[in-house]
CSV table of C-alpha atoms in Angstrom, one decimal:
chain,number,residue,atom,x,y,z
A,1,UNK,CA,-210.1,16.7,-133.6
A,2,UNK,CA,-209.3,13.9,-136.0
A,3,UNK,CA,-206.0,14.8,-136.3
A,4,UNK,CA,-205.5,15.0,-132.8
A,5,UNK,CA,-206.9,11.4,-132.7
A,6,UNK,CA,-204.6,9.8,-135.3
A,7,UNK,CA,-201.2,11.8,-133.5
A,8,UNK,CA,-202.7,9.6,-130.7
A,9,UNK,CA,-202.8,6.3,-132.9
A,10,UNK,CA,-199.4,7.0,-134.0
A,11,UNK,CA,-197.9,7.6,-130.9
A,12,UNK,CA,-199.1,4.4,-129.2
A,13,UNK,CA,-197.8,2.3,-132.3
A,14,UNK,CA,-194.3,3.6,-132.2
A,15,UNK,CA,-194.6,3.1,-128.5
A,16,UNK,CA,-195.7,-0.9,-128.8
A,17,UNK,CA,-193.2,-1.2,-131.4
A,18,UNK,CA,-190.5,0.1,-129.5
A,19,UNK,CA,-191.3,-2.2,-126.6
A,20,UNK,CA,-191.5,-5.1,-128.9
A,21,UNK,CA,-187.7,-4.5,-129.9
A,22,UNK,CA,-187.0,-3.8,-126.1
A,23,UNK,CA,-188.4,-6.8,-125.0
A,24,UNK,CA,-187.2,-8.8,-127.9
A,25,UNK,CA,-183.6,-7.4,-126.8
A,26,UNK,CA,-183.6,-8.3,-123.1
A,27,UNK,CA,-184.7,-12.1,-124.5
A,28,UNK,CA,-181.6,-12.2,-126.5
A,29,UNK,CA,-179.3,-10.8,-124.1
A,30,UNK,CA,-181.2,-13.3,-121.3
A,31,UNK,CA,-180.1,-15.9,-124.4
A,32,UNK,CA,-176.5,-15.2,-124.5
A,33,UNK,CA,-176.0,-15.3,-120.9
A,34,UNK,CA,-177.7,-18.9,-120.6
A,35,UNK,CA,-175.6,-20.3,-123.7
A,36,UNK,CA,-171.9,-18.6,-122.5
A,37,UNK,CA,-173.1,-19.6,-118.5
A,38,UNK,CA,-170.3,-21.7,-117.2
A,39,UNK,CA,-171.3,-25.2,-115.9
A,40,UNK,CA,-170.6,-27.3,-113.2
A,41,UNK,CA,-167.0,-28.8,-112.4
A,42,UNK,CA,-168.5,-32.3,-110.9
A,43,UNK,CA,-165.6,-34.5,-112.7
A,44,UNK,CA,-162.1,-34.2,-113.2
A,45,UNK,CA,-159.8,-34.7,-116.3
A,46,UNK,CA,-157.7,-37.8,-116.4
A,47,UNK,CA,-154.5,-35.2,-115.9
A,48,UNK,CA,-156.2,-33.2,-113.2
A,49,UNK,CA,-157.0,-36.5,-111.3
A,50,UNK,CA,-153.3,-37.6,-111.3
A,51,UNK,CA,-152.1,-34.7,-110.2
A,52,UNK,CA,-154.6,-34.7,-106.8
A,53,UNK,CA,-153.5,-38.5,-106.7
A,54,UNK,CA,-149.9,-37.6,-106.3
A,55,UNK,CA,-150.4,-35.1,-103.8
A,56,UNK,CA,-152.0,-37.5,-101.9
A,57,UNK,CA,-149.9,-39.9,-102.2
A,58,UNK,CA,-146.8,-38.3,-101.7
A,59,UNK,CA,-147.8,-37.4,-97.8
A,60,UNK,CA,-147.5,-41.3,-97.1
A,61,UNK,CA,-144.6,-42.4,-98.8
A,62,UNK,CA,-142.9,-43.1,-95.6
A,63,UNK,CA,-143.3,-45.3,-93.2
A,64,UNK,CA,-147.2,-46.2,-94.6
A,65,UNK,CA,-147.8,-49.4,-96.5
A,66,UNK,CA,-150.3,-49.7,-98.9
A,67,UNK,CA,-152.1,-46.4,-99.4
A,68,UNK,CA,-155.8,-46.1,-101.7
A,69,UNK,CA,-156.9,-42.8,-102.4
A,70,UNK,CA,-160.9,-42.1,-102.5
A,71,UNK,CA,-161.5,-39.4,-104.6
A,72,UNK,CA,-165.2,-37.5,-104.3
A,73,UNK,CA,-166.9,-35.0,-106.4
A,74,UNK,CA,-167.5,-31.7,-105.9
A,75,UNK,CA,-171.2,-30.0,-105.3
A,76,UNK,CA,-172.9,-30.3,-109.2
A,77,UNK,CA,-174.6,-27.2,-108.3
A,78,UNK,CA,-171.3,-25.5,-108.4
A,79,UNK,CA,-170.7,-22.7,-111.3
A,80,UNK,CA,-167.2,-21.9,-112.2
A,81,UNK,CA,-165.4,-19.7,-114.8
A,82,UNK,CA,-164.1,-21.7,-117.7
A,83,UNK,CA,-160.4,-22.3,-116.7
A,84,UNK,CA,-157.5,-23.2,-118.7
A,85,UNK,CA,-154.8,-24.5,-115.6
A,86,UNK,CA,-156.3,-26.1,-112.4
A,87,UNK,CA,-153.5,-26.8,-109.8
A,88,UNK,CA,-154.3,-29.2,-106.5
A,89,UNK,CA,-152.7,-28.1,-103.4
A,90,UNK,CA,-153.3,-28.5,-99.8
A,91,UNK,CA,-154.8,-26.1,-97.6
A,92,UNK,CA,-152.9,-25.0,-94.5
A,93,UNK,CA,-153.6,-27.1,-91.5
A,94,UNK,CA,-154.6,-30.3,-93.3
A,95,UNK,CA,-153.5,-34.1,-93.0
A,96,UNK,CA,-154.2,-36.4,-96.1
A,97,UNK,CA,-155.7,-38.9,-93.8
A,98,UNK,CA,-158.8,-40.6,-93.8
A,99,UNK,CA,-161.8,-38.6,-94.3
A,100,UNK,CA,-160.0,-34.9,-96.0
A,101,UNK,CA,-160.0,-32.6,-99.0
A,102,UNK,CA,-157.6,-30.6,-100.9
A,103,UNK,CA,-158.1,-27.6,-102.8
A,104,UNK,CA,-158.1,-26.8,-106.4
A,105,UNK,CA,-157.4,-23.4,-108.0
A,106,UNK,CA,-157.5,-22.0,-111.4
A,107,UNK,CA,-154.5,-20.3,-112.1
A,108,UNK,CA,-154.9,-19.5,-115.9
A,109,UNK,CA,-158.1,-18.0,-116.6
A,110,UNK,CA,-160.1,-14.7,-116.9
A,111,UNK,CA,-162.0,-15.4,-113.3
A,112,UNK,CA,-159.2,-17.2,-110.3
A,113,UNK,CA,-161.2,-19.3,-107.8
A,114,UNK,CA,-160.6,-21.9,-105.5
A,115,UNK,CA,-162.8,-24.8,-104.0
A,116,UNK,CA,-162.1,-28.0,-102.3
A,117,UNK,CA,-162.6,-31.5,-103.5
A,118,UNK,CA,-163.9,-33.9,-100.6
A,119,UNK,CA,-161.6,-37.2,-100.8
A,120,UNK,CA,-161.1,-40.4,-98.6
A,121,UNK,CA,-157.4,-41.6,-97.6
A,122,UNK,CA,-156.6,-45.3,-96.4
A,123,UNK,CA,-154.2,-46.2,-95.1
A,124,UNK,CA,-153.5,-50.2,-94.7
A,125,UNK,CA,-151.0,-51.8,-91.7
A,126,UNK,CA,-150.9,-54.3,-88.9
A,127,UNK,CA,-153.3,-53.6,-86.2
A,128,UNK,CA,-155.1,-55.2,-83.3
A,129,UNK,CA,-158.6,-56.5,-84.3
A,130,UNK,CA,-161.3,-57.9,-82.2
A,131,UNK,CA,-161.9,-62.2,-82.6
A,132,UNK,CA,-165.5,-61.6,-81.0
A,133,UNK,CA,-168.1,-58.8,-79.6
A,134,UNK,CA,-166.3,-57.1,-76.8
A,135,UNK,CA,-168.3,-54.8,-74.1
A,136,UNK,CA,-167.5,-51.8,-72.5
A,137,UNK,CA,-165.3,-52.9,-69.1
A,138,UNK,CA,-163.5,-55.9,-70.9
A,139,UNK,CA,-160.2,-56.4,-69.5
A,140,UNK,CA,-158.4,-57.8,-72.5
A,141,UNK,CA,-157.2,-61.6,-72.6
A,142,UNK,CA,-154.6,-62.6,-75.4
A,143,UNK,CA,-157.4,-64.8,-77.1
A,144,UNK,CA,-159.3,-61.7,-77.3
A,145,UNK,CA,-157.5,-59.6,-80.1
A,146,UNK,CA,-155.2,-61.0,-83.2
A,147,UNK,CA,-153.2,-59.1,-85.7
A,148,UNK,CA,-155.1,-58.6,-89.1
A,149,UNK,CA,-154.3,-55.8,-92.2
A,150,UNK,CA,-156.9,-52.6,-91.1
A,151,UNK,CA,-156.6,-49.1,-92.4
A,152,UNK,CA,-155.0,-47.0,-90.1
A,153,UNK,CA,-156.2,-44.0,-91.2
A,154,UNK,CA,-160.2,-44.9,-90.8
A,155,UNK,CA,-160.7,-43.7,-87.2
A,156,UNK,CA,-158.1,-40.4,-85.4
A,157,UNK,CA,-156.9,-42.6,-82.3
A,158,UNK,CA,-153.5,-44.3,-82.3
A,159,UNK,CA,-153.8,-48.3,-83.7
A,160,UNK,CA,-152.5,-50.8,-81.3
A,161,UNK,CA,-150.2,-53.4,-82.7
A,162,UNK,CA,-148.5,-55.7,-80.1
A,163,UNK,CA,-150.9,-58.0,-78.1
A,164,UNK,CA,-148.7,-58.3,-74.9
A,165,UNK,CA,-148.8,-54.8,-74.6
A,166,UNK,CA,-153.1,-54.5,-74.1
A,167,UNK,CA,-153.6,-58.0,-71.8
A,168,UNK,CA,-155.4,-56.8,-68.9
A,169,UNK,CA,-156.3,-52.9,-70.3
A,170,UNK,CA,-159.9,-52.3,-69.7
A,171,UNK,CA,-161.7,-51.7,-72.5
A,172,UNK,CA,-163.6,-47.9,-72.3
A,173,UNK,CA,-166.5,-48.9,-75.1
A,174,UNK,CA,-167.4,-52.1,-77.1
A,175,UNK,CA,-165.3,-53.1,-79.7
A,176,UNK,CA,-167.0,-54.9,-82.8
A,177,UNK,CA,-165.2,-58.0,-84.1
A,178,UNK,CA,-163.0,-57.2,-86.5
A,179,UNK,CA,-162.7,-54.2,-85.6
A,180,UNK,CA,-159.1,-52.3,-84.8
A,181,UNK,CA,-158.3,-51.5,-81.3
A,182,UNK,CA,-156.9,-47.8,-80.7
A,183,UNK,CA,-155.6,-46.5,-78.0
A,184,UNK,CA,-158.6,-44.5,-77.1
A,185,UNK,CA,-160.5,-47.4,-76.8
A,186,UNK,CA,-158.8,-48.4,-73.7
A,187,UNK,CA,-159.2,-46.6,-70.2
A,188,UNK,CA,-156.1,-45.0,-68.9
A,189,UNK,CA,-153.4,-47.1,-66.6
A,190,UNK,CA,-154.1,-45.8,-62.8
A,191,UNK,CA,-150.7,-45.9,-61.3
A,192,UNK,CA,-151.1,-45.3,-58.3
A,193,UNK,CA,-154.7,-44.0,-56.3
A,194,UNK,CA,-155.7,-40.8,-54.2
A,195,UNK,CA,-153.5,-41.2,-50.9
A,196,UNK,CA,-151.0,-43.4,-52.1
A,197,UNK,CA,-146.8,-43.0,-51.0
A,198,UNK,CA,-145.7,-42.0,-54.5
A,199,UNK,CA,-141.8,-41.7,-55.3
A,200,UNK,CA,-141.1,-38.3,-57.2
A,201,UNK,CA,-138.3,-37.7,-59.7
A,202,UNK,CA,-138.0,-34.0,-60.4
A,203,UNK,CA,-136.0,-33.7,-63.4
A,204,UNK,CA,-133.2,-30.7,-64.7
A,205,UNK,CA,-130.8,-29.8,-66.7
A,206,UNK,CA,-128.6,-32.3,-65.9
A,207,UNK,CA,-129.5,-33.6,-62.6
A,208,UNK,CA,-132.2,-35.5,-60.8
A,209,UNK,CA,-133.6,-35.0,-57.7
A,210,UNK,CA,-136.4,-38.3,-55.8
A,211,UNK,CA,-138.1,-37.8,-53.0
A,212,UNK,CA,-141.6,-38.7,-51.7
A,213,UNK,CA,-145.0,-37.6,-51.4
A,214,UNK,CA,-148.5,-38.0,-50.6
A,215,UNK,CA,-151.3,-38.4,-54.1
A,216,UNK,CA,-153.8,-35.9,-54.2
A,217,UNK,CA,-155.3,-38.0,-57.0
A,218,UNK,CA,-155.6,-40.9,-59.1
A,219,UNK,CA,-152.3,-41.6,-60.9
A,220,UNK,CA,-153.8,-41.5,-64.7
A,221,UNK,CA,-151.3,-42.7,-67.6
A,222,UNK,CA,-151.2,-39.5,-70.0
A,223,UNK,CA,-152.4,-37.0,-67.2
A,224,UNK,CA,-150.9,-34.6,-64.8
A,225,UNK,CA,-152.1,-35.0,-61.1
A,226,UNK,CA,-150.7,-33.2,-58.1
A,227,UNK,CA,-148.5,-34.8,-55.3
A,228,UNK,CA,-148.0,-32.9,-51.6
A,229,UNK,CA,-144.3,-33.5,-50.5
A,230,UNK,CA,-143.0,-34.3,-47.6
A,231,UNK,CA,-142.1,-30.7,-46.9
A,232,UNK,CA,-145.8,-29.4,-47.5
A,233,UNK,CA,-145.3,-28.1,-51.3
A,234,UNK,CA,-148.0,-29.4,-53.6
A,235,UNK,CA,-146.2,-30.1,-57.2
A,236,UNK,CA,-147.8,-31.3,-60.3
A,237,UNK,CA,-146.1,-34.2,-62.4
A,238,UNK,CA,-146.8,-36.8,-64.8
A,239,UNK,CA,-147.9,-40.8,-63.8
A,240,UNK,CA,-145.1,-42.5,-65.6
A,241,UNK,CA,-145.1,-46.1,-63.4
A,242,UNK,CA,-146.5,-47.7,-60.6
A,243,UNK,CA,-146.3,-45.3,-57.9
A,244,UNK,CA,-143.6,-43.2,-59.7
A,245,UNK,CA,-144.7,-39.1,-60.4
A,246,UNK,CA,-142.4,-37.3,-62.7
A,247,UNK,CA,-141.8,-33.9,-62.7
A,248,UNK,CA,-140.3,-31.7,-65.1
A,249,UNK,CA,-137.9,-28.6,-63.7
């Protein structure tokens, strides 16, 4: 019976000690992996960051003026594999203009990956700027707006230049001093209203054909309305002047 008892002692000590070196072996291995763990990619190297600046830079060389590239950071919780060669490029579909990204891929190293750095573009020219707090329904005098350097690239619509061209546009929403005007700030030149006598010029290959008709809507710059001819046939054309529809064959 004694025996029996210290087979039993014996057993249970080779047992603790052999979970003692397992447990003692997971801890190392737990070690290597947090010492060899890559870390974040939140900067970029002096080389890497000219390279991104070029890029950029090289989508505005014509007919921009001055152009400042805002470069971000990418996500510090991000882990990547230790890379040797990071190339920028620029993902299909986007325009280095104002708020943007491009991507970044490791193409020497044992793990490729790619991920997108956040950047800001400016882009500085002549636009239209507000000399005081406009509302919503303003129709624009000359002494409203004056020419002033704005980035170009801050907002999507297109930035107005030439005064003469926006006296007496209604304005669609407020417009901040100092702020640029864009076209999509402005509502739409009515050419013509529902009812109106409107001359048509149907357009070929080669030839023109004008007649008359009868609008079936407002005559919106930039949208198609429809027109009823004289002979019945409703047509759908483009406002392109006052009480002119034109219409593509």
């Amino acid at each position: 019976m004694e025996l029996k008892r210290l087979h039993l002692i014996a057993l249970y000590a080779r047992l603790l000690v052999l979970g003692c070196l397992l447990y003692a072996g997971l801890g190392l291995r737990g070690l290597a992996i947090a010492q060899t763990a890559p870390t974040p990619l939140s900067t970029l190297g002096a080389d890497l960051e000219q390279q991104v600046r070029q890029l950029a830079f090289g989508t505005h060389a014509q007919p921009h003026g001055r152009v400042e590239i805002l470069l971000g950071t990418l996500d510090r919780r991000l882990r990547l594999a230790p890379c040797k060669r990071v190339e920028p490029f620029l993902p299909a579909g986007t325009r280095l203009w104002g708020r943007t990204r491009v991507g970044l891929r490791c193409v020497q190293g044992p793990t490729r990956w790619n991920v997108y750095l956040p950047l800001t573009v400016k882009v500085y020219g002549l636009g239209l700027t507000a000399t005081r707090a406009l509302p919503a329904g303003t129709v624009l005098a000359a002494t409203d707006l004056h020419q002033a350097e704005v980035d170009l690239a801050e907002e999507t619509g297109v930035a107005l230049v030439e005064g003469d061209a926006v006296v007496g546009r209604i304005l669609s929403r407020p417009l901040n001093p100092g702020r640029c005007l864009r076209e999509t700030d402005l509502k739409p030149n009515q050419f013509f209203a529902s009812g109106d006598t409107v001359r048509i010029h149907a357009l070929g290959q080669g030839f023109e054909i004008a007649s008359e008709g009868q609008a079936l809507g407002p005559g919106l710059e930039g949208r198609l309305t429809r027109v009823r001819t004289e002979g019945g046939r409703v047509v759908t054309g483009m406002p392109m002047a006052t009480r002119k529809l034109e219409l593509r064959l």
